[in-house]
């Protein structure tokens, strides 16, 4: 996987060339793929003429760089969601207790004007996503645990609401904003998991660039994740209720 990542990153820069066995051995030891990506990001920022075209490519290249971690996080979330949905059906008393706690937590927010609801949703998601990223430095364990917990809660609530309003209501309640919100949350947790992996690699003596990767993750968070979370909060507050009013 590391060799494939390195080849892709170097190929994108036109740096692929024939290598001797000695050179190949050196790269396996001292030039992991993450170093190539970070070096590429620095070169991209140093080219003003590529500024207008580097934004979209910067997003996709970084996502492709961390996609195994994001994919793992996605499986964890939906696995926990399925577990929560199933356990809600099997243990209704437990599900009702979780639902009451969730409702009491967000009831004051829902009583506010829509603009404050939107800001509350945005700030909550922004804080949680940043927390996933930063806490990944603790070997990546906490982002996985928090994602699993949130997926379980969503599964429990989805089952309860589906019993009352149907699965179609759940679909339209989650899809409009979830199509932006969930990928951004998964990306944040994926970055955190990647950082945790790098911390573990450093502990066992492998070459890493944790500080540079952390800065790159924060840059990606503020440049892409935060604005899209804001857009998701706007959709959840003003568009999703409008769609649900027709059901």
mmCIF file of C-alpha atoms in Angstrom:
data_model
loop_
_atom_site.group_PDB
_atom_site.id
_atom_site.type_symbol
_atom_site.label_atom_id
_atom_site.label_comp_id
_atom_site.label_asym_id
_atom_site.label_seq_id
_atom_site.Cartn_x
_atom_site.Cartn_y
_atom_site.Cartn_z
ATOM 1 C CA UNK A 1 0.000 0.000 0.000
ATOM 2 C CA UNK A 2 2.799 2.465 0.880
ATOM 3 C CA UNK A 3 4.580 1.737 -2.403
ATOM 4 C CA UNK A 4 1.361 2.317 -4.368
ATOM 5 C CA UNK A 5 0.720 5.612 -2.560
ATOM 6 C CA UNK A 6 4.285 6.758 -3.233
ATOM 7 C CA UNK A 7 4.102 5.834 -6.908
ATOM 8 C CA UNK A 8 0.821 7.734 -7.341
ATOM 9 C CA UNK A 9 2.128 10.854 -5.631
ATOM 10 C CA UNK A 10 5.371 10.897 -7.591
ATOM 11 C CA UNK A 11 3.617 10.098 -10.851
ATOM 12 C CA UNK A 12 1.292 13.083 -10.326
ATOM 13 C CA UNK A 13 4.360 15.319 -10.150
ATOM 14 C CA UNK A 14 6.026 13.672 -13.152
ATOM 15 C CA UNK A 15 8.808 12.335 -10.976
ATOM 16 C CA UNK A 16 8.535 8.625 -11.792
ATOM 17 C CA UNK A 17 11.800 7.310 -13.178
ATOM 18 C CA UNK A 18 13.671 4.052 -13.517
ATOM 19 C CA UNK A 19 15.273 2.997 -10.293
ATOM 20 C CA UNK A 20 18.118 0.734 -9.411
ATOM 21 C CA UNK A 21 17.644 -1.995 -6.788
ATOM 22 C CA UNK A 22 19.868 0.001 -4.444
ATOM 23 C CA UNK A 23 17.737 3.129 -4.856
ATOM 24 C CA UNK A 24 14.556 1.123 -4.332
ATOM 25 C CA UNK A 25 15.921 -0.318 -1.103
ATOM 26 C CA UNK A 26 16.754 3.148 0.170
ATOM 27 C CA UNK A 27 13.214 4.379 -0.465
ATOM 28 C CA UNK A 28 11.677 1.469 1.425
ATOM 29 C CA UNK A 29 13.694 2.429 4.467
ATOM 30 C CA UNK A 30 13.854 6.195 4.456
ATOM 31 C CA UNK A 31 11.184 7.705 2.171
ATOM 32 C CA UNK A 32 7.678 6.532 3.100
ATOM 33 C CA UNK A 33 4.692 7.698 1.063
ATOM 34 C CA UNK A 34 3.591 10.226 3.628
ATOM 35 C CA UNK A 35 6.848 12.151 3.197
ATOM 36 C CA UNK A 36 6.251 12.316 -0.547
ATOM 37 C CA UNK A 37 2.746 13.663 -0.020
ATOM 38 C CA UNK A 38 3.868 16.310 2.446
ATOM 39 C CA UNK A 39 6.702 17.364 0.165
ATOM 40 C CA UNK A 40 4.234 17.591 -2.700
ATOM 41 C CA UNK A 41 1.888 19.790 -0.649
ATOM 42 C CA UNK A 42 4.726 22.193 0.118
ATOM 43 C CA UNK A 43 5.668 22.376 -3.570
ATOM 44 C CA UNK A 44 2.054 23.043 -4.547
ATOM 45 C CA UNK A 45 1.820 25.963 -2.109
ATOM 46 C CA UNK A 46 5.043 27.438 -3.462
ATOM 47 C CA UNK A 47 3.653 27.686 -7.039
ATOM 48 C CA UNK A 48 1.413 30.789 -7.276
ATOM 49 C CA UNK A 49 0.455 30.082 -10.879
ATOM 50 C CA UNK A 50 -1.143 26.778 -9.838
ATOM 51 C CA UNK A 51 -3.198 28.328 -7.085
ATOM 52 C CA UNK A 52 -6.509 28.357 -8.938
ATOM 53 C CA UNK A 53 -6.215 24.740 -10.048
ATOM 54 C CA UNK A 54 -4.687 23.261 -6.922
ATOM 55 C CA UNK A 55 -7.729 23.619 -4.645
ATOM 56 C CA UNK A 56 -9.797 20.773 -6.052
ATOM 57 C CA UNK A 57 -6.758 18.603 -6.728
ATOM 58 C CA UNK A 58 -5.495 19.309 -3.203
ATOM 59 C CA UNK A 59 -8.764 18.027 -1.770
ATOM 60 C CA UNK A 60 -8.851 14.853 -3.849
ATOM 61 C CA UNK A 61 -5.155 14.064 -3.413
ATOM 62 C CA UNK A 62 -5.386 14.382 0.367
ATOM 63 C CA UNK A 63 -8.546 12.264 0.493
ATOM 64 C CA UNK A 64 -6.856 9.592 -1.620
ATOM 65 C CA UNK A 65 -3.881 9.791 0.716
ATOM 66 C CA UNK A 66 -5.972 8.953 3.811
ATOM 67 C CA UNK A 67 -8.745 6.899 2.188
ATOM 68 C CA UNK A 68 -7.935 3.569 3.942
ATOM 69 C CA UNK A 69 -8.417 5.260 7.334
ATOM 70 C CA UNK A 70 -11.626 7.000 6.235
ATOM 71 C CA UNK A 71 -12.959 3.721 4.844
ATOM 72 C CA UNK A 72 -12.275 1.980 8.154
ATOM 73 C CA UNK A 73 -14.041 4.773 10.067
ATOM 74 C CA UNK A 74 -17.021 4.521 7.702
ATOM 75 C CA UNK A 75 -17.352 0.783 8.340
ATOM 76 C CA UNK A 76 -17.123 1.362 12.089
ATOM 77 C CA UNK A 77 -19.892 3.976 12.005
ATOM 78 C CA UNK A 78 -22.349 1.992 9.918
ATOM 79 C CA UNK A 79 -21.558 -1.212 11.786
ATOM 80 C CA UNK A 80 -22.322 0.550 15.064
ATOM 81 C CA UNK A 81 -25.438 2.114 13.504
ATOM 82 C CA UNK A 82 -26.714 -1.334 12.543
ATOM 83 C CA UNK A 83 -25.933 -2.611 16.040
ATOM 84 C CA UNK A 84 -27.814 0.318 17.591
ATOM 85 C CA UNK A 85 -30.809 -0.190 15.306
ATOM 86 C CA UNK A 86 -30.948 -3.890 16.173
ATOM 87 C CA UNK A 87 -30.455 -3.439 19.909
ATOM 88 C CA UNK A 88 -33.186 -0.777 19.975
ATOM 89 C CA UNK A 89 -35.613 -3.386 18.678
ATOM 90 C CA UNK A 90 -34.427 -6.001 21.165
ATOM 91 C CA UNK A 91 -34.061 -3.738 24.217
ATOM 92 C CA UNK A 92 -36.781 -1.074 23.992
ATOM 93 C CA UNK A 93 -36.333 0.143 27.584
ATOM 94 C CA UNK A 94 -32.664 0.902 26.977
ATOM 95 C CA UNK A 95 -33.551 2.639 23.720
ATOM 96 C CA UNK A 96 -36.178 4.802 25.421
ATOM 97 C CA UNK A 97 -33.648 5.855 28.057
ATOM 98 C CA UNK A 98 -31.116 6.879 25.408
ATOM 99 C CA UNK A 99 -33.798 8.736 23.485
ATOM 100 C CA UNK A 100 -34.879 10.661 26.581
ATOM 101 C CA UNK A 101 -31.285 11.674 27.285
ATOM 102 C CA UNK A 102 -30.810 12.791 23.683
ATOM 103 C CA UNK A 103 -34.056 14.777 23.665
ATOM 104 C CA UNK A 104 -33.328 16.515 26.963
ATOM 105 C CA UNK A 105 -29.874 17.488 25.721
ATOM 106 C CA UNK A 106 -31.090 19.167 22.531
ATOM 107 C CA UNK A 107 -34.539 20.374 23.616
ATOM 108 C CA UNK A 108 -33.276 23.847 24.673
ATOM 109 C CA UNK A 109 -31.551 24.280 21.306
ATOM 110 C CA UNK A 110 -34.657 23.317 19.323
ATOM 111 C CA UNK A 111 -36.676 25.957 21.165
ATOM 112 C CA UNK A 112 -34.430 28.744 19.820
ATOM 113 C CA UNK A 113 -34.868 30.735 16.579
ATOM 114 C CA UNK A 114 -33.646 28.906 13.447
ATOM 115 C CA UNK A 115 -30.469 30.973 13.090
ATOM 116 C CA UNK A 116 -29.366 29.933 16.590
ATOM 117 C CA UNK A 117 -30.291 26.324 15.878
ATOM 118 C CA UNK A 118 -28.100 26.451 12.778
ATOM 119 C CA UNK A 119 -25.181 27.952 14.702
ATOM 120 C CA UNK A 120 -25.629 25.403 17.510
ATOM 121 C CA UNK A 121 -25.578 22.478 15.079
ATOM 122 C CA UNK A 122 -22.561 23.889 13.250
ATOM 123 C CA UNK A 123 -20.528 24.585 16.399
ATOM 124 C CA UNK A 124 -21.324 21.154 17.838
ATOM 125 C CA UNK A 125 -20.296 19.331 14.653
ATOM 126 C CA UNK A 126 -17.221 21.534 14.201
ATOM 127 C CA UNK A 127 -16.061 20.887 17.770
ATOM 128 C CA UNK A 128 -16.694 17.148 17.584
ATOM 129 C CA UNK A 129 -14.876 16.842 14.250
ATOM 130 C CA UNK A 130 -11.885 18.798 15.522
ATOM 131 C CA UNK A 131 -11.883 16.625 18.633
ATOM 132 C CA UNK A 132 -11.777 13.491 16.479
ATOM 133 C CA UNK A 133 -8.768 14.870 14.632
ATOM 134 C CA UNK A 134 -6.771 16.023 17.661
ATOM 135 C CA UNK A 135 -7.532 13.014 19.872
ATOM 136 C CA UNK A 136 -6.236 10.760 17.127
ATOM 137 C CA UNK A 137 -2.773 11.487 18.491
ATOM 138 C CA UNK A 138 -3.677 9.078 21.317
ATOM 139 C CA UNK A 139 -2.875 6.157 18.979
ATOM 140 C CA UNK A 140 -6.132 6.660 17.066
ATOM 141 C CA UNK A 141 -8.204 4.804 19.653
ATOM 142 C CA UNK A 142 -10.489 7.644 20.763
ATOM 143 C CA UNK A 143 -11.774 8.671 17.298
ATOM 144 C CA UNK A 144 -12.763 5.065 16.614
ATOM 145 C CA UNK A 145 -14.534 4.789 19.979
ATOM 146 C CA UNK A 146 -16.390 8.090 19.542
ATOM 147 C CA UNK A 147 -17.426 7.235 15.976
ATOM 148 C CA UNK A 148 -18.730 3.860 17.146
ATOM 149 C CA UNK A 149 -20.653 5.483 20.002
ATOM 150 C CA UNK A 150 -22.220 8.111 17.730
ATOM 151 C CA UNK A 151 -23.128 5.494 15.147
ATOM 152 C CA UNK A 152 -24.789 3.403 17.849
ATOM 153 C CA UNK A 153 -26.827 6.387 19.077
ATOM 154 C CA UNK A 154 -27.923 7.246 15.533
ATOM 155 C CA UNK A 155 -29.009 3.635 15.050
ATOM 156 C CA UNK A 156 -31.070 3.631 18.245
ATOM 157 C CA UNK A 157 -32.769 6.936 17.433
ATOM 158 C CA UNK A 158 -33.377 5.878 13.831
ATOM 159 C CA UNK A 159 -35.222 2.767 14.970
ATOM 160 C CA UNK A 160 -37.401 4.684 17.421
ATOM 161 C CA UNK A 161 -38.309 7.368 14.896
ATOM 162 C CA UNK A 162 -38.855 4.771 12.150
ATOM 163 C CA UNK A 163 -41.364 3.007 14.389
ATOM 164 C CA UNK A 164 -43.344 6.229 14.644
ATOM 165 C CA UNK A 165 -42.819 7.883 11.236
ATOM 166 C CA UNK A 166 -41.461 5.178 8.929
ATOM 167 C CA UNK A 167 -38.154 4.559 7.157
ATOM 168 C CA UNK A 168 -38.935 7.066 4.413
ATOM 169 C CA UNK A 169 -39.058 9.821 7.016
ATOM 170 C CA UNK A 170 -35.650 8.734 8.369
ATOM 171 C CA UNK A 171 -34.225 8.715 4.851
ATOM 172 C CA UNK A 172 -35.294 12.274 4.061
ATOM 173 C CA UNK A 173 -34.435 13.472 7.569
ATOM 174 C CA UNK A 174 -30.827 12.366 7.204
ATOM 175 C CA UNK A 175 -30.000 12.507 3.500
ATOM 176 C CA UNK A 176 -30.073 16.259 2.635
ATOM 177 C CA UNK A 177 -27.504 17.344 5.229
ATOM 178 C CA UNK A 178 -25.997 13.928 5.943
ATOM 179 C CA UNK A 179 -24.563 13.688 2.444
ATOM 180 C CA UNK A 180 -22.182 16.495 3.469
ATOM 181 C CA UNK A 181 -22.022 16.164 7.238
ATOM 182 C CA UNK A 182 -21.173 12.469 7.534
ATOM 183 C CA UNK A 183 -18.274 12.473 5.022
ATOM 184 C CA UNK A 184 -16.757 15.499 6.767
ATOM 185 C CA UNK A 185 -17.009 13.794 10.165
ATOM 186 C CA UNK A 186 -15.533 10.603 8.691
ATOM 187 C CA UNK A 187 -12.674 12.589 7.167
ATOM 188 C CA UNK A 188 -11.891 14.223 10.513
ATOM 189 C CA UNK A 189 -11.879 10.876 12.284
ATOM 190 C CA UNK A 190 -9.859 9.355 9.434
ATOM 191 C CA UNK A 191 -7.214 12.061 9.837
ATOM 192 C CA UNK A 192 -7.161 11.345 13.564
ATOM 193 C CA UNK A 193 -6.746 7.620 12.929
ATOM 194 C CA UNK A 194 -3.924 8.344 10.483
ATOM 195 C CA UNK A 195 -2.166 10.496 13.093
ATOM 196 C CA UNK A 196 -2.589 7.744 15.670
ATOM 197 C CA UNK A 197 -1.010 5.280 13.259
ATOM 198 C CA UNK A 198 1.939 7.631 12.796
ATOM 199 C CA UNK A 199 2.363 8.011 16.549
ATOM 200 C CA UNK A 200 2.428 4.234 16.892
ATOM 201 C CA UNK A 201 4.960 3.988 14.055
ATOM 202 C CA UNK A 202 7.183 6.528 15.817
ATOM 203 C CA UNK A 203 6.975 4.556 19.061
ATOM 204 C CA UNK A 204 8.284 1.431 17.358
ATOM 205 C CA UNK A 205 11.091 3.335 15.658
ATOM 206 C CA UNK A 206 9.782 3.907 12.145
ATOM 207 C CA UNK A 207 10.464 7.246 10.380
ATOM 208 C CA UNK A 208 7.464 9.602 10.545
ATOM 209 C CA UNK A 209 6.629 13.276 10.192
ATOM 210 C CA UNK A 210 3.923 13.631 12.821
ATOM 211 C CA UNK A 211 4.234 17.391 13.212
ATOM 212 C CA UNK A 212 3.925 18.037 9.479
ATOM 213 C CA UNK A 213 1.019 15.588 9.150
ATOM 214 C CA UNK A 214 -0.775 17.227 12.057
ATOM 215 C CA UNK A 215 -0.394 20.653 10.434
ATOM 216 C CA UNK A 216 -1.569 19.254 7.097
ATOM 217 C CA UNK A 217 -4.605 17.698 8.800
ATOM 218 C CA UNK A 218 -5.507 20.980 10.512
ATOM 219 C CA UNK A 219 -5.081 22.870 7.254
ATOM 220 C CA UNK A 220 -7.430 20.450 5.521
ATOM 221 C CA UNK A 221 -9.922 20.754 8.395
ATOM 222 C CA UNK A 222 -10.124 24.547 8.266
ATOM 223 C CA UNK A 223 -10.014 24.757 4.478
ATOM 224 C CA UNK A 224 -12.533 22.053 3.608
ATOM 225 C CA UNK A 225 -14.221 20.332 6.542
ATOM 226 C CA UNK A 226 -15.284 23.439 8.461
ATOM 227 C CA UNK A 227 -16.960 25.243 5.515
ATOM 228 C CA UNK A 228 -18.800 22.102 4.413
ATOM 229 C CA UNK A 229 -19.988 21.450 7.967
ATOM 230 C CA UNK A 230 -21.396 24.985 7.968
ATOM 231 C CA UNK A 231 -23.227 24.281 4.715
ATOM 232 C CA UNK A 232 -24.568 21.020 6.163
ATOM 233 C CA UNK A 233 -25.883 22.912 9.220
ATOM 234 C CA UNK A 234 -27.662 25.409 6.952
ATOM 235 C CA UNK A 235 -29.295 22.556 5.022
ATOM 236 C CA UNK A 236 -30.281 20.718 8.212
ATOM 237 C CA UNK A 237 -31.884 23.823 9.705
ATOM 238 C CA UNK A 238 -33.655 25.379 6.726
ATOM 239 C CA UNK A 239 -34.018 22.743 3.984
ATOM 240 C CA UNK A 240 -34.507 19.418 5.761
ATOM 241 C CA UNK A 241 -37.572 20.623 7.775
ATOM 242 C CA UNK A 242 -39.077 21.957 4.537
ATOM 243 C CA UNK A 243 -38.690 18.552 2.873
ATOM 244 C CA UNK A 244 -40.112 16.741 5.908
ATOM 245 C CA UNK A 245 -43.156 19.025 5.939
ATOM 246 C CA UNK A 246 -44.346 17.355 2.703
ATOM 247 C CA UNK A 247 -44.232 13.851 4.217
#
